[in-house]
PDB file of C-alpha atoms and ligand atoms in Angstrom:
ATOM      1  CA  UNK A 288     195.192  38.417   3.410  1.00 59.00           C
ATOM      2  CA  UNK A 289     198.045  40.811   4.173  1.00 67.00           C
ATOM      3  CA  UNK A 290     200.689  40.494   1.492  1.00 92.00           C
ATOM      4  CA  UNK A 291     202.761  43.515   2.022  1.00 96.00           C
ATOM      5  CA  UNK A 292     204.586  44.403   5.278  1.00 98.00           C
ATOM      6  CA  UNK A 293     206.945  47.158   6.231  1.00 98.00           C
ATOM      7  CA  UNK A 294     209.966  46.553   8.452  1.00 98.00           C
ATOM      8  CA  UNK A 295     210.967  49.937   9.876  1.00 98.00           C
ATOM      9  CA  UNK A 296     213.999  50.810  11.934  1.00 97.00           C
ATOM     10  CA  UNK A 297     217.065  53.042  12.251  1.00 96.00           C
ATOM     11  CA  UNK A 298     219.424  50.222  11.144  1.00 97.00           C
ATOM     12  CA  UNK A 299     222.609  51.949  12.187  1.00 97.00           C
ATOM     13  CA  UNK A 300     224.004  49.522  11.151  1.00 98.00           C
ATOM     14  CA  UNK A 301     221.864  46.688   9.736  1.00 98.00           C
ATOM     15  CA  UNK A 302     222.899  43.519  11.720  1.00 98.00           C
ATOM     16  CA  UNK A 303     222.495  39.809  11.228  1.00 98.00           C
ATOM     17  CA  UNK A 304     219.754  40.040  13.850  1.00 97.00           C
ATOM     18  CA  UNK A 305     217.836  42.379  11.500  1.00 98.00           C
ATOM     19  CA  UNK A 306     218.501  40.057   8.618  1.00 98.00           C
ATOM     20  CA  UNK A 307     217.161  37.109  10.614  1.00 98.00           C
ATOM     21  CA  UNK A 308     213.935  39.027  11.312  1.00 98.00           C
ATOM     22  CA  UNK A 309     213.629  40.027   7.693  1.00 98.00           C
ATOM     23  CA  UNK A 310     214.016  36.425   6.529  1.00 98.00           C
ATOM     24  CA  UNK A 311     211.359  35.303   9.006  1.00 98.00           C
ATOM     25  CA  UNK A 312     209.000  38.047   7.711  1.00 98.00           C
ATOM     26  CA  UNK A 313     209.603  36.842   4.166  1.00 98.00           C
ATOM     27  CA  UNK A 314     208.265  33.438   5.202  1.00 97.00           C
ATOM     28  CA  UNK A 315     204.996  35.158   6.085  1.00 97.00           C
ATOM     29  CA  UNK A 316     204.576  38.027   3.704  1.00 97.00           C
ATOM     30  CA  UNK A 317     204.975  38.153  -0.063  1.00 96.00           C
ATOM     31  CA  UNK A 318     206.633  41.536   0.020  1.00 97.00           C
ATOM     32  CA  UNK A 319     208.597  43.172   2.817  1.00 98.00           C
ATOM     33  CA  UNK A 320     209.803  46.724   2.513  1.00 98.00           C
ATOM     34  CA  UNK A 321     212.672  47.666   4.854  1.00 98.00           C
ATOM     35  CA  UNK A 322     211.976  51.269   5.822  1.00 98.00           C
ATOM     36  CA  UNK A 323     214.900  53.248   7.099  1.00 97.00           C
ATOM     37  CA  UNK A 324     213.766  56.048   9.372  1.00 95.00           C
ATOM     38  CA  UNK A 325     215.958  59.093   8.892  1.00 93.00           C
ATOM     39  CA  UNK A 326     215.133  60.037  12.446  1.00 74.00           C
ATOM     40  CA  UNK A 327     216.768  63.375  12.950  1.00 64.00           C
ATOM     41  CA  UNK A 328     216.563  62.922  16.739  1.00 75.00           C
ATOM     42  CA  UNK A 329     219.190  60.179  16.630  1.00 80.00           C
ATOM     43  CA  UNK A 330     222.852  60.815  16.125  1.00 90.00           C
ATOM     44  CA  UNK A 331     223.712  58.094  13.680  1.00 95.00           C
ATOM     45  CA  UNK A 332     227.090  56.760  12.646  1.00 96.00           C
ATOM     46  CA  UNK A 333     225.975  56.112   9.072  1.00 96.00           C
ATOM     47  CA  UNK A 334     224.114  58.627   6.949  1.00 95.00           C
ATOM     48  CA  UNK A 335     220.724  57.607   5.638  1.00 96.00           C
ATOM     49  CA  UNK A 336     222.265  57.134   2.147  1.00 97.00           C
ATOM     50  CA  UNK A 337     224.961  54.873   3.584  1.00 97.00           C
ATOM     51  CA  UNK A 338     222.344  52.851   5.440  1.00 97.00           C
ATOM     52  CA  UNK A 339     220.241  52.531   2.325  1.00 98.00           C
ATOM     53  CA  UNK A 340     223.242  51.354   0.240  1.00 98.00           C
ATOM     54  CA  UNK A 341     224.275  49.011   3.019  1.00 98.00           C
ATOM     55  CA  UNK A 342     220.866  47.287   3.204  1.00 98.00           C
ATOM     56  CA  UNK A 343     220.503  47.128  -0.599  1.00 98.00           C
ATOM     57  CA  UNK A 344     223.801  45.300  -0.753  1.00 98.00           C
ATOM     58  CA  UNK A 345     222.832  42.797   1.979  1.00 98.00           C
ATOM     59  CA  UNK A 346     219.495  41.995   0.376  1.00 98.00           C
ATOM     60  CA  UNK A 347     220.851  42.090  -3.217  1.00 97.00           C
ATOM     61  CA  UNK A 348     219.903  38.489  -3.965  1.00 96.00           C
ATOM     62  CA  UNK A 349     216.570  38.461  -2.128  1.00 97.00           C
ATOM     63  CA  UNK A 350     213.158  38.214  -3.781  1.00 96.00           C
ATOM     64  CA  UNK A 351     210.280  40.294  -2.509  1.00 97.00           C
ATOM     65  CA  UNK A 352     212.317  42.830  -0.548  1.00 98.00           C
ATOM     66  CA  UNK A 353     212.215  46.581  -1.037  1.00 98.00           C
ATOM     67  CA  UNK A 354     214.362  49.218   0.702  1.00 98.00           C
ATOM     68  CA  UNK A 355     212.975  52.683   1.200  1.00 97.00           C
ATOM     69  CA  UNK A 356     213.698  55.786   3.330  1.00 97.00           C
ATOM     70  CA  UNK A 357     211.224  57.595   5.515  1.00 97.00           C
ATOM     71  CA  UNK A 358     212.674  61.068   5.435  1.00 94.00           C
ATOM     72  CA  UNK A 359     210.089  62.594   7.734  1.00 93.00           C
ATOM     73  CA  UNK A 360     206.551  62.160   8.907  1.00 95.00           C
ATOM     74  CA  UNK A 361     204.811  59.339  10.704  1.00 97.00           C
ATOM     75  CA  UNK A 362     205.430  55.687   9.968  1.00 97.00           C
ATOM     76  CA  UNK A 363     201.635  55.084  10.243  1.00 98.00           C
ATOM     77  CA  UNK A 364     200.976  57.590   7.444  1.00 98.00           C
ATOM     78  CA  UNK A 365     203.713  55.991   5.373  1.00 97.00           C
ATOM     79  CA  UNK A 366     202.222  52.501   5.907  1.00 97.00           C
ATOM     80  CA  UNK A 367     198.733  53.818   4.900  1.00 97.00           C
ATOM     81  CA  UNK A 368     200.097  55.488   1.738  1.00 96.00           C
ATOM     82  CA  UNK A 369     201.972  52.289   0.797  1.00 95.00           C
ATOM     83  CA  UNK A 370     198.962  50.094   1.401  1.00 95.00           C
ATOM     84  CA  UNK A 371     200.854  48.058   4.052  1.00 97.00           C
ATOM     85  CA  UNK A 372     198.697  46.627   6.784  1.00 96.00           C
ATOM     86  CA  UNK A 373     201.530  44.972   8.755  1.00 98.00           C
ATOM     87  CA  UNK A 374     204.524  46.425  10.514  1.00 98.00           C
ATOM     88  CA  UNK A 375     207.261  43.981  11.412  1.00 98.00           C
ATOM     89  CA  UNK A 376     209.382  44.528  14.494  1.00 98.00           C
ATOM     90  CA  UNK A 377     211.966  42.271  16.031  1.00 97.00           C
ATOM     91  CA  UNK A 378     211.886  41.661  19.799  1.00 96.00           C
ATOM     92  CA  UNK A 379     214.905  40.132  21.460  1.00 93.00           C
ATOM     93  CA  UNK A 380     214.176  40.483  25.171  1.00 91.00           C
ATOM     94  CA  UNK A 381     211.367  41.333  27.525  1.00 90.00           C
ATOM     95  CA  UNK A 382     212.833  44.784  27.985  1.00 89.00           C
ATOM     96  CA  UNK A 383     212.214  45.593  24.308  1.00 89.00           C
ATOM     97  CA  UNK A 384     208.541  44.926  24.771  1.00 91.00           C
ATOM     98  CA  UNK A 385     207.475  48.028  26.714  1.00 93.00           C
ATOM     99  CA  UNK A 386     208.600  50.424  23.995  1.00 95.00           C
ATOM    100  CA  UNK A 387     207.343  48.116  21.193  1.00 97.00           C
ATOM    101  CA  UNK A 388     203.956  47.760  22.847  1.00 96.00           C
ATOM    102  CA  UNK A 389     203.616  51.537  23.116  1.00 97.00           C
ATOM    103  CA  UNK A 390     204.637  52.129  19.485  1.00 97.00           C
ATOM    104  CA  UNK A 391     202.387  49.374  18.187  1.00 98.00           C
ATOM    105  CA  UNK A 392     199.296  50.760  20.001  1.00 98.00           C
ATOM    106  CA  UNK A 393     200.067  54.301  18.863  1.00 98.00           C
ATOM    107  CA  UNK A 394     200.527  53.211  15.295  1.00 98.00           C
ATOM    108  CA  UNK A 395     197.200  51.365  15.545  1.00 98.00           C
ATOM    109  CA  UNK A 396     195.555  54.526  16.909  1.00 98.00           C
ATOM    110  CA  UNK A 397     196.889  56.480  13.977  1.00 98.00           C
ATOM    111  CA  UNK A 398     196.067  53.824  11.417  1.00 98.00           C
ATOM    112  CA  UNK A 399     193.486  51.348  12.749  1.00 98.00           C
ATOM    113  CA  UNK A 400     193.895  48.895   9.882  1.00 97.00           C
ATOM    114  CA  UNK A 401     197.612  48.323  10.696  1.00 97.00           C
ATOM    115  CA  UNK A 402     198.843  45.392  12.809  1.00 97.00           C
ATOM    116  CA  UNK A 403     202.305  45.153  14.284  1.00 98.00           C
ATOM    117  CA  UNK A 404     203.772  41.673  14.080  1.00 97.00           C
ATOM    118  CA  UNK A 405     206.562  40.899  16.543  1.00 97.00           C
ATOM    119  CA  UNK A 406     209.146  38.349  15.454  1.00 97.00           C
ATOM    120  CA  UNK A 407     211.895  36.840  17.592  1.00 96.00           C
ATOM    121  CA  UNK A 408     215.248  36.469  15.939  1.00 96.00           C
ATOM    122  CA  UNK A 409     217.367  33.381  16.467  1.00 96.00           C
ATOM    123  CA  UNK A 410     218.466  33.164  20.107  1.00 95.00           C
ATOM    124  CA  UNK A 411     222.098  33.688  19.062  1.00 94.00           C
ATOM    125  CA  UNK A 412     221.152  37.301  18.207  1.00 95.00           C
ATOM    126  CA  UNK A 413     219.458  38.020  21.525  1.00 92.00           C
ATOM    127  CA  UNK A 414     222.242  40.282  22.659  1.00 93.00           C
ATOM    128  CA  UNK A 415     222.939  41.849  19.279  1.00 95.00           C
ATOM    129  CA  UNK A 416     221.894  45.507  18.989  1.00 96.00           C
ATOM    130  CA  UNK A 417     223.087  48.115  16.543  1.00 97.00           C
ATOM    131  CA  UNK A 418     224.241  50.358  19.373  1.00 96.00           C
ATOM    132  CA  UNK A 419     226.578  47.733  20.893  1.00 97.00           C
ATOM    133  CA  UNK A 420     227.863  46.625  17.508  1.00 97.00           C
ATOM    134  CA  UNK A 421     228.706  50.284  16.686  1.00 97.00           C
ATOM    135  CA  UNK A 422     230.526  50.730  19.985  1.00 97.00           C
ATOM    136  CA  UNK A 423     232.519  47.562  19.789  1.00 97.00           C
ATOM    137  CA  UNK A 424     233.433  48.067  16.092  1.00 97.00           C
ATOM    138  CA  UNK A 425     234.483  51.671  16.684  1.00 95.00           C
ATOM    139  CA  UNK A 426     236.738  50.525  19.519  1.00 96.00           C
ATOM    140  CA  UNK A 427     238.418  47.963  17.226  1.00 95.00           C
ATOM    141  CA  UNK A 428     236.583  44.849  18.427  1.00 97.00           C
ATOM    142  CA  UNK A 429     235.637  41.926  16.163  1.00 98.00           C
ATOM    143  CA  UNK A 430     231.960  42.014  15.159  1.00 98.00           C
ATOM    144  CA  UNK A 431     232.291  39.856  12.053  1.00 98.00           C
ATOM    145  CA  UNK A 432     229.853  37.226  13.431  1.00 97.00           C
ATOM    146  CA  UNK A 433     227.054  39.852  13.819  1.00 97.00           C
ATOM    147  CA  UNK A 434     227.050  41.732  10.520  1.00 98.00           C
ATOM    148  CA  UNK A 435     227.188  40.982   6.788  1.00 98.00           C
ATOM    149  CA  UNK A 436     230.764  41.201   5.281  1.00 98.00           C
ATOM    150  CA  UNK A 437     229.794  44.412   3.374  1.00 98.00           C
ATOM    151  CA  UNK A 438     228.545  46.017   6.634  1.00 98.00           C
ATOM    152  CA  UNK A 439     231.780  44.999   8.331  1.00 98.00           C
ATOM    153  CA  UNK A 440     233.754  46.711   5.593  1.00 98.00           C
ATOM    154  CA  UNK A 441     231.733  49.916   6.057  1.00 98.00           C
ATOM    155  CA  UNK A 442     232.342  49.754   9.831  1.00 98.00           C
ATOM    156  CA  UNK A 443     236.072  49.316   9.248  1.00 97.00           C
ATOM    157  CA  UNK A 444     236.029  52.355   6.974  1.00 97.00           C
ATOM    158  CA  UNK A 445     234.324  54.443   9.637  1.00 95.00           C
ATOM    159  CA  UNK A 446     236.946  53.267  12.167  1.00 94.00           C
ATOM    160  CA  UNK A 447     239.744  54.255   9.806  1.00 91.00           C
ATOM    161  CA  UNK A 448     238.151  57.696   9.212  1.00 90.00           C
ATOM    162  CA  UNK A 449     237.779  58.324  12.925  1.00 87.00           C
ATOM    163  CA  UNK A 450     241.386  57.251  13.542  1.00 87.00           C
ATOM    164  CA  UNK A 451     242.606  59.593  10.736  1.00 88.00           C
ATOM    165  CA  UNK A 452     240.713  62.458  12.354  1.00 86.00           C
ATOM    166  CA  UNK A 453     242.388  61.869  15.677  1.00 82.00           C
ATOM    167  CA  UNK A 454     245.917  62.110  14.105  1.00 78.00           C
TER     168      UNK A 454
HETATM  169  O1  PNS B 147     215.335  50.768  15.114  1.00 81.25           O
HETATM  170  P1  PNS B 147     214.551  51.707  16.037  1.00 81.25           P
HETATM  171  O2  PNS B 147     215.377  52.982  16.238  1.00 81.25           O
HETATM  172  O3  PNS B 147     214.086  51.058  17.262  1.00 81.25           O
HETATM  173  O4  PNS B 147     213.213  52.118  15.186  1.00 81.25           O
HETATM  174  C1  PNS B 147     212.330  53.017  15.703  1.00 81.25           C
HETATM  175  C2  PNS B 147     211.395  53.529  14.545  1.00 81.25           C
HETATM  176  C3  PNS B 147     212.175  54.053  13.354  1.00 81.25           C
HETATM  177  C4  PNS B 147     210.533  52.336  14.047  1.00 81.25           C
HETATM  178  C5  PNS B 147     210.395  54.624  15.138  1.00 81.25           C
HETATM  179  O5  PNS B 147     211.205  55.597  15.706  1.00 81.25           O
HETATM  180  C6  PNS B 147     209.561  55.214  14.036  1.00 81.25           C
HETATM  181  O6  PNS B 147     208.552  54.626  13.655  1.00 81.25           O
HETATM  182  N1  PNS B 147     209.886  56.451  13.566  1.00 81.25           N
HETATM  183  C7  PNS B 147     209.159  57.090  12.531  1.00 81.25           C
HETATM  184  C8  PNS B 147     208.358  58.336  13.118  1.00 81.25           C
HETATM  185  C9  PNS B 147     207.115  57.860  13.834  1.00 81.25           C
HETATM  186  O7  PNS B 147     206.177  57.391  13.255  1.00 81.25           O
HETATM  187  N2  PNS B 147     207.130  57.929  15.189  1.00 81.25           N
HETATM  188  C10 PNS B 147     206.037  57.522  16.013  1.00 81.25           C
HETATM  189  C11 PNS B 147     206.089  56.054  16.324  1.00 81.25           C
HETATM  190  S1  PNS B 147     204.674  55.514  17.272  1.00 81.25           S
END
């Protein structure tokens, strides 16, 4: 019986789609650790510390959820070290699948005992991706339906900062 799963991602920012997947994972696993990949290859809006604080706030009242940062190294090694045999990933559309399929098989190659579990979020989040939320928010659009109020506040602060810089 697999009791502990990890839910990795960049989470820049953490959206209601991510939250939906996390809640579904908690219906299956006793413990789910959200693993924020620092991922130096991606130019993120939020620092890894900001993302960690953001997710901790969103899951503050949840039972069985951990929040950790993968600063470097492979996710498969991290999963092995943590004794996690399941990796949770959300899939919204068929186009997500190619990349997810590749990652899942590579992770299995690196750590044969690990299984990637794909979960579909509620259909209302099908078109919600961090990249588009970031873009819309930073152009002043309303994303309040797609992120937790505390994440919305952080996005507003980033927008204010970027507007101040332009002055
Ligand atoms: O939210 P994302 O950006 O789609 O998440 C991608 C993530 C963080 C899960 C992936 O890039 C990852 O696992 N990074 C850690 C480094 C690693 O193990 N890379 C090889 C994956 S097969």
